[in-house]
Short mmCIF file of C-alpha atoms and ligand atoms in Angstrom, two decimals:
data_model
loop_
_atom_site.label_atom_id
_atom_site.label_comp_id
_atom_site.label_asym_id
_atom_site.label_seq_id
_atom_site.Cartn_x
_atom_site.Cartn_y
_atom_site.Cartn_z
CA MET A 1 -238.07 -144.95 -12.52
CA LEU A 2 -238.07 -145.15 -8.72
CA SER A 3 -235.23 -147.31 -7.55
CA SER A 4 -235.03 -148.87 -4.15
CA MET A 5 -231.69 -149.91 -2.81
CA LYS A 6 -231.58 -151.59 0.57
CA PRO A 7 -229.03 -151.39 3.40
CA CYS A 8 -227.45 -154.49 4.91
CA VAL A 9 -224.67 -155.24 7.37
CA THR A 10 -222.19 -158.13 7.75
CA ILE A 11 -221.97 -160.56 10.67
CA SER A 12 -218.87 -162.78 10.82
CA LEU A 13 -219.06 -166.12 12.61
CA VAL A 14 -215.47 -167.07 11.69
CA LYS A 15 -213.09 -166.78 14.63
CA GLU A 16 -210.06 -167.32 12.35
CA ALA A 17 -211.08 -164.14 10.46
CA ALA A 18 -210.48 -161.99 13.58
CA GLY A 19 -209.28 -158.54 12.56
CA GLY A 20 -211.09 -158.82 9.21
CA PRO A 21 -213.47 -156.23 7.72
CA PHE A 22 -216.77 -157.37 9.18
CA VAL A 23 -219.04 -155.09 11.17
CA TYR A 24 -220.63 -157.48 13.68
CA TRP A 25 -218.97 -160.57 15.11
CA HIS A 26 -220.26 -163.89 16.41
CA ASP A 27 -223.76 -164.38 17.92
CA PRO A 28 -225.93 -164.08 14.75
CA LEU A 29 -229.27 -163.53 16.50
CA LYS A 30 -228.06 -160.91 18.97
CA ASN A 31 -226.22 -159.02 16.25
CA ALA A 32 -229.11 -159.25 13.80
CA GLU A 33 -231.29 -157.73 16.56
CA ARG A 34 -228.82 -154.88 16.93
CA ALA A 35 -228.83 -154.37 13.14
CA LYS A 36 -232.62 -154.36 13.18
CA SER A 37 -232.67 -151.73 15.93
CA LEU A 38 -230.85 -149.39 13.51
CA GLY A 39 -233.34 -150.09 10.72
CA PHE A 40 -231.41 -152.64 8.66
CA PRO A 41 -233.82 -154.95 6.78
CA ALA A 42 -231.15 -157.62 6.13
CA VAL A 43 -227.85 -159.06 7.26
CA GLU A 44 -225.03 -160.78 5.35
CA ILE A 45 -223.51 -163.80 7.07
CA PHE A 46 -219.89 -164.98 6.95
CA PRO A 47 -220.03 -168.56 8.31
CA PRO A 48 -217.10 -170.94 8.92
CA ASP A 49 -218.81 -173.59 6.77
CA ALA A 50 -222.22 -174.89 5.65
CA ASP A 51 -222.77 -176.80 8.90
CA ALA A 52 -222.86 -173.48 10.77
CA LEU A 53 -226.05 -172.58 8.84
CA LYS A 54 -227.89 -175.81 9.65
CA LEU A 55 -231.36 -175.69 11.21
CA ASP A 56 -230.28 -176.89 14.64
CA VAL A 57 -227.43 -174.37 15.08
CA PHE A 58 -228.36 -171.28 13.08
CA PRO A 59 -231.31 -169.13 14.19
CA ASP A 60 -234.16 -168.58 11.74
CA ILE A 61 -233.44 -164.85 11.49
CA PRO A 62 -236.08 -164.21 8.79
CA LYS A 63 -238.80 -165.80 10.93
CA GLU A 64 -237.67 -164.58 14.34
CA LEU A 65 -236.78 -161.00 13.39
CA ASN A 66 -238.38 -160.52 9.97
CA LEU A 67 -234.95 -159.73 8.50
CA ASP A 68 -233.62 -161.15 5.24
CA ILE A 69 -230.30 -162.91 4.77
CA ALA A 70 -229.00 -160.88 1.83
CA ALA A 71 -225.98 -163.09 1.09
CA VAL A 72 -223.62 -165.66 2.57
CA GLY A 73 -219.83 -165.37 2.20
CA SER A 74 -217.71 -168.39 1.28
CA GLY A 75 -214.29 -167.07 2.37
CA GLY A 76 -214.27 -169.47 5.34
CA GLY A 77 -212.98 -172.12 2.93
CA TRP A 78 -209.94 -169.94 2.23
CA VAL A 79 -209.39 -168.54 5.72
CA ARG A 80 -209.74 -171.90 7.49
CA HIS A 81 -208.44 -174.40 4.91
CA GLN A 82 -206.59 -172.38 2.23
CA TRP A 83 -208.85 -173.95 -0.41
CA HIS A 84 -209.62 -172.05 -3.61
CA LEU A 85 -211.03 -172.58 -7.10
CA THR A 86 -207.81 -172.01 -9.08
CA HIS A 87 -205.39 -173.99 -6.90
CA PRO A 88 -202.79 -176.10 -8.79
CA ASN A 89 -203.93 -179.20 -6.88
CA ALA A 90 -207.13 -180.67 -8.44
CA ASP A 91 -208.16 -182.20 -5.12
CA ILE A 92 -208.11 -178.77 -3.46
CA ARG A 93 -210.07 -177.22 -6.34
CA THR A 94 -212.69 -179.94 -5.86
CA LYS A 95 -212.81 -179.28 -2.11
CA ALA A 96 -213.28 -175.55 -2.79
CA LYS A 97 -216.16 -176.25 -5.17
CA GLY A 98 -217.72 -178.69 -2.71
CA PHE A 99 -217.45 -176.13 0.10
CA ILE A 100 -219.30 -173.51 -1.97
CA THR A 101 -221.91 -176.03 -3.22
CA ALA A 102 -222.69 -177.00 0.38
CA LEU A 103 -223.05 -173.31 1.28
CA LEU A 104 -225.44 -172.75 -1.64
CA ASP A 105 -227.57 -175.64 -0.40
CA ALA A 106 -227.50 -174.44 3.21
CA ALA A 107 -228.21 -170.80 2.28
CA ALA A 108 -231.09 -171.76 -0.02
CA ARG A 109 -233.44 -172.08 2.96
CA PHE A 110 -233.01 -168.30 3.35
CA ASN A 111 -233.06 -167.66 -0.43
CA ALA A 112 -229.58 -166.29 0.09
CA PRO A 113 -227.00 -166.14 -2.73
CA VAL A 114 -223.42 -167.19 -1.97
CA ILE A 115 -220.41 -164.92 -2.57
CA ILE A 116 -217.24 -166.06 -4.32
CA GLY A 117 -214.56 -163.59 -3.24
CA SER A 118 -211.33 -164.93 -1.80
CA MET A 119 -212.33 -168.47 -2.88
CA GLN A 120 -211.57 -167.52 -6.50
CA GLY A 121 -207.84 -167.76 -5.73
CA ARG A 122 -205.07 -166.51 -8.03
CA HIS A 123 -202.71 -167.54 -10.82
CA GLY A 124 -198.95 -167.88 -10.47
CA GLY A 125 -196.21 -170.52 -10.29
CA GLU A 126 -197.29 -173.52 -12.30
CA VAL A 127 -200.75 -172.04 -12.97
CA SER A 128 -200.92 -169.65 -15.95
CA LYS A 129 -203.42 -166.81 -16.08
CA ASP A 130 -205.28 -168.54 -18.95
CA GLN A 131 -205.46 -171.78 -16.97
CA ALA A 132 -206.76 -170.00 -13.87
CA HIS A 133 -209.35 -168.13 -15.94
CA GLN A 134 -210.49 -171.44 -17.45
CA TRP A 135 -210.89 -173.01 -14.00
CA LEU A 136 -212.73 -169.93 -12.75
CA ALA A 137 -215.04 -170.06 -15.79
CA GLU A 138 -215.78 -173.76 -15.18
CA ALA A 139 -216.41 -173.13 -11.49
CA LEU A 140 -218.80 -170.24 -12.21
CA HIS A 141 -220.62 -172.41 -14.76
CA ASP A 142 -221.00 -175.36 -12.39
CA LEU A 143 -221.82 -173.33 -9.28
CA GLY A 144 -224.19 -171.05 -11.24
CA ASN A 145 -225.99 -174.09 -12.65
CA HIS A 146 -226.31 -175.53 -9.17
CA ALA A 147 -227.62 -172.19 -7.89
CA ARG A 148 -230.19 -172.17 -10.69
CA SER A 149 -231.33 -175.70 -9.81
CA ILE A 150 -232.15 -174.58 -6.25
CA GLY A 151 -233.50 -171.15 -7.21
CA THR A 152 -230.67 -168.95 -6.00
CA ASN A 153 -227.59 -167.08 -7.27
CA VAL A 154 -223.84 -166.83 -7.04
CA PHE A 155 -222.25 -163.41 -6.48
CA TYR A 156 -218.79 -163.19 -8.06
CA GLU A 157 -216.65 -160.50 -6.39
CA PRO A 158 -213.65 -159.00 -8.23
CA LEU A 159 -210.91 -158.21 -5.71
CA ASN A 160 -208.06 -155.70 -5.73
CA ARG A 161 -204.59 -156.67 -6.97
CA TYR A 162 -203.26 -157.39 -3.48
CA GLU A 163 -205.89 -160.08 -2.89
CA SER A 164 -206.22 -161.70 -6.33
CA ASN A 165 -204.76 -161.33 -9.81
CA LEU A 166 -207.59 -162.94 -11.79
CA LEU A 167 -209.97 -160.07 -12.55
CA ASN A 168 -209.43 -156.70 -10.87
CA THR A 169 -211.42 -154.15 -12.88
CA ALA A 170 -215.01 -153.84 -14.02
CA GLU A 171 -213.89 -153.79 -17.65
CA GLU A 172 -211.93 -157.07 -17.32
CA THR A 173 -214.71 -158.68 -15.30
CA VAL A 174 -217.49 -157.79 -17.71
CA ALA A 175 -215.41 -158.90 -20.73
CA PHE A 176 -214.82 -162.25 -18.98
CA LEU A 177 -218.45 -162.73 -17.93
CA ASP A 178 -219.82 -161.65 -21.32
CA GLN A 179 -217.69 -164.37 -22.88
CA VAL A 180 -218.32 -167.10 -20.29
CA GLN A 181 -222.05 -166.30 -19.82
CA PRO A 182 -222.50 -168.29 -16.60
CA VAL A 183 -226.15 -168.64 -15.55
CA ASN A 184 -227.34 -167.32 -12.18
CA VAL A 185 -224.08 -165.45 -11.61
CA LYS A 186 -224.11 -161.75 -10.72
CA VAL A 187 -221.30 -159.39 -9.76
CA LEU A 188 -220.60 -158.18 -6.25
CA ALA A 189 -219.01 -154.73 -6.49
CA ASP A 190 -216.96 -153.94 -3.39
CA LEU A 191 -216.29 -150.20 -3.25
CA PHE A 192 -213.00 -150.71 -1.36
CA HIS A 193 -211.57 -152.92 -4.12
CA MET A 194 -212.95 -150.59 -6.82
CA ASN A 195 -211.33 -147.59 -5.12
CA ILE A 196 -207.95 -149.29 -5.63
CA GLU A 197 -208.54 -150.52 -9.19
CA GLU A 198 -210.89 -148.15 -11.02
CA ALA A 199 -210.08 -144.74 -12.51
CA SER A 200 -213.68 -143.90 -11.57
CA ILE A 201 -215.81 -146.04 -9.25
CA ALA A 202 -218.96 -144.56 -10.79
CA ASN A 203 -217.87 -145.54 -14.32
CA GLY A 204 -216.95 -149.02 -13.08
CA LEU A 205 -220.43 -149.47 -11.64
CA ARG A 206 -221.93 -148.27 -14.93
CA THR A 207 -219.80 -150.88 -16.72
CA TYR A 208 -221.25 -153.59 -14.46
CA GLY A 209 -224.78 -152.48 -15.39
CA ASP A 210 -227.09 -155.49 -15.48
CA TRP A 211 -224.37 -157.80 -14.14
CA LEU A 212 -224.55 -156.03 -10.77
CA GLY A 213 -226.22 -158.11 -8.03
CA HIS A 214 -224.75 -156.93 -4.73
CA VAL A 215 -222.56 -154.11 -3.37
CA HIS A 216 -220.15 -154.02 -0.44
CA LEU A 217 -220.63 -150.54 0.97
CA VAL A 218 -217.46 -149.29 2.64
CA ASP A 219 -215.17 -146.30 2.58
CA ASN A 220 -211.80 -145.94 0.87
CA HIS A 221 -209.84 -147.12 3.95
CA ARG A 222 -212.07 -150.16 4.69
CA GLN A 223 -213.75 -148.26 7.49
CA PRO A 224 -217.49 -147.60 7.64
CA ALA A 225 -219.05 -145.75 4.72
CA GLY A 226 -219.08 -142.06 5.56
CA SER A 227 -215.88 -142.05 7.62
CA GLY A 228 -213.45 -141.57 4.71
CA GLN A 229 -213.19 -139.70 1.43
CA MET A 230 -215.38 -141.84 -0.86
CA GLU A 231 -217.66 -139.72 -3.09
CA TYR A 232 -221.08 -141.29 -2.53
CA ALA A 233 -223.04 -138.73 -4.58
CA ASP A 234 -221.56 -140.00 -7.87
CA ILE A 235 -221.90 -143.64 -6.81
CA ALA A 236 -225.56 -143.21 -5.83
CA ALA A 237 -226.34 -141.36 -9.06
CA VAL A 238 -224.98 -144.20 -11.21
CA LEU A 239 -226.72 -146.89 -9.15
CA ARG A 240 -230.00 -145.02 -9.71
CA GLN A 241 -229.28 -144.67 -13.43
CA ILE A 242 -228.69 -148.40 -13.84
CA ASN A 243 -231.78 -149.02 -11.69
CA TYR A 244 -229.85 -151.06 -9.13
CA GLN A 245 -232.37 -152.66 -6.75
CA GLY A 246 -230.07 -154.75 -4.58
CA TYR A 247 -228.37 -154.43 -1.22
CA LEU A 248 -225.61 -152.10 -0.13
CA SER A 249 -223.97 -154.27 2.50
CA ALA A 250 -221.55 -152.83 5.05
CA GLU A 251 -218.29 -154.79 4.94
CA ALA A 252 -215.98 -152.65 7.03
CA PHE A 253 -213.78 -152.76 10.09
CA PRO A 254 -215.84 -152.41 13.29
CA LYS A 255 -214.44 -148.95 14.02
CA PRO A 256 -214.75 -147.51 16.60
CA ASP A 257 -216.98 -150.48 17.53
CA SER A 258 -219.45 -152.71 15.72
CA HIS A 259 -222.65 -150.87 16.52
CA SER A 260 -221.17 -147.42 15.81
CA ALA A 261 -219.83 -148.72 12.48
CA ALA A 262 -223.30 -150.01 11.61
CA ARG A 263 -224.84 -146.68 12.61
CA THR A 264 -222.35 -144.67 10.52
CA THR A 265 -223.18 -146.90 7.55
CA MET A 266 -226.92 -146.44 8.06
CA ASP A 267 -226.50 -142.63 8.24
CA THR A 268 -224.55 -142.74 4.98
CA PHE A 269 -227.12 -145.01 3.36
CA ASN A 270 -229.93 -142.66 4.40
CA ARG A 271 -228.05 -139.61 3.20
CA TRP A 272 -227.17 -140.87 -0.28
CA PHE A 273 -228.95 -144.07 -1.24
CA ALA A 274 -232.39 -144.18 0.38
CA ARG A 275 -235.43 -143.76 -1.85
CA ARG A 276 -236.33 -140.14 -2.45
C1 LER B 301 -212.24 -159.33 0.96
O1 LER B 301 -211.46 -158.23 0.78
C2 LER B 301 -213.63 -159.07 0.55
O2 LER B 301 -213.95 -158.04 0.05
C3 LER B 301 -214.58 -160.14 0.75
O3 LER B 301 -215.88 -159.71 0.50
C4 LER B 301 -214.17 -161.24 -0.17
O4 LER B 301 -214.49 -162.47 0.27
MN1 MN B 302 -216.05 -157.49 -0.20
#
């Protein structure tokens, strides 16, 4: 079967995330135009909060540029407020869930799913691993149900061990999701995290199979795909085998600069992942 994967590139609007692994920074319209000039059909937005996506402040990128919003990141709730879904304080867990719910609502006008990455939090101290998993399961249920009610999805992103200790590998993640069965929840596979945690990134992607909804395309050192030692041939072969039809979204440091990082990613996408 012919598969068609699509390239995408991140734009961060969060000034507190300075130094983070996002390709373009600030001005969403100007940067989406630059992405479009390289042939990207979509952008992924990292907003400070849901208000930043409101009609009066956020440009209608789909209408103005005919680009899609592939996904919206929720990490602003962690970076700016230190809120997360498995925090020992119930009030903070509620704030984290409210932050993501508001983003789902705001992103729905672009049909954009919302990512749960750093907002998943971690266990430790007074919070056992079982307890944290239970809270994560409840959050994915509730947020997935909300996403279903407005016709969108949640992308759950397993992180590497230095960023979370909840679910690090594809095997653990799929076992958890198969048991919890949250609706309208798909997995975001970030190749940088997988490079740290998987014996084989290709096998990990095969394990995700139908759970896979989004990919963060990046090289082993968090720099643009194609600038490191990641083996894209194997990764592309598995994504074709599992008939992955989603985005490969560049989430990488803007090295040597944003536009060059986007161009390197696009060259890598065209070399390994474009339809042929
Ligand atoms: C952070 O490392 C990351 O990969 C983000 O996509 C998570 O929010
Ligand atoms: Mn990521």
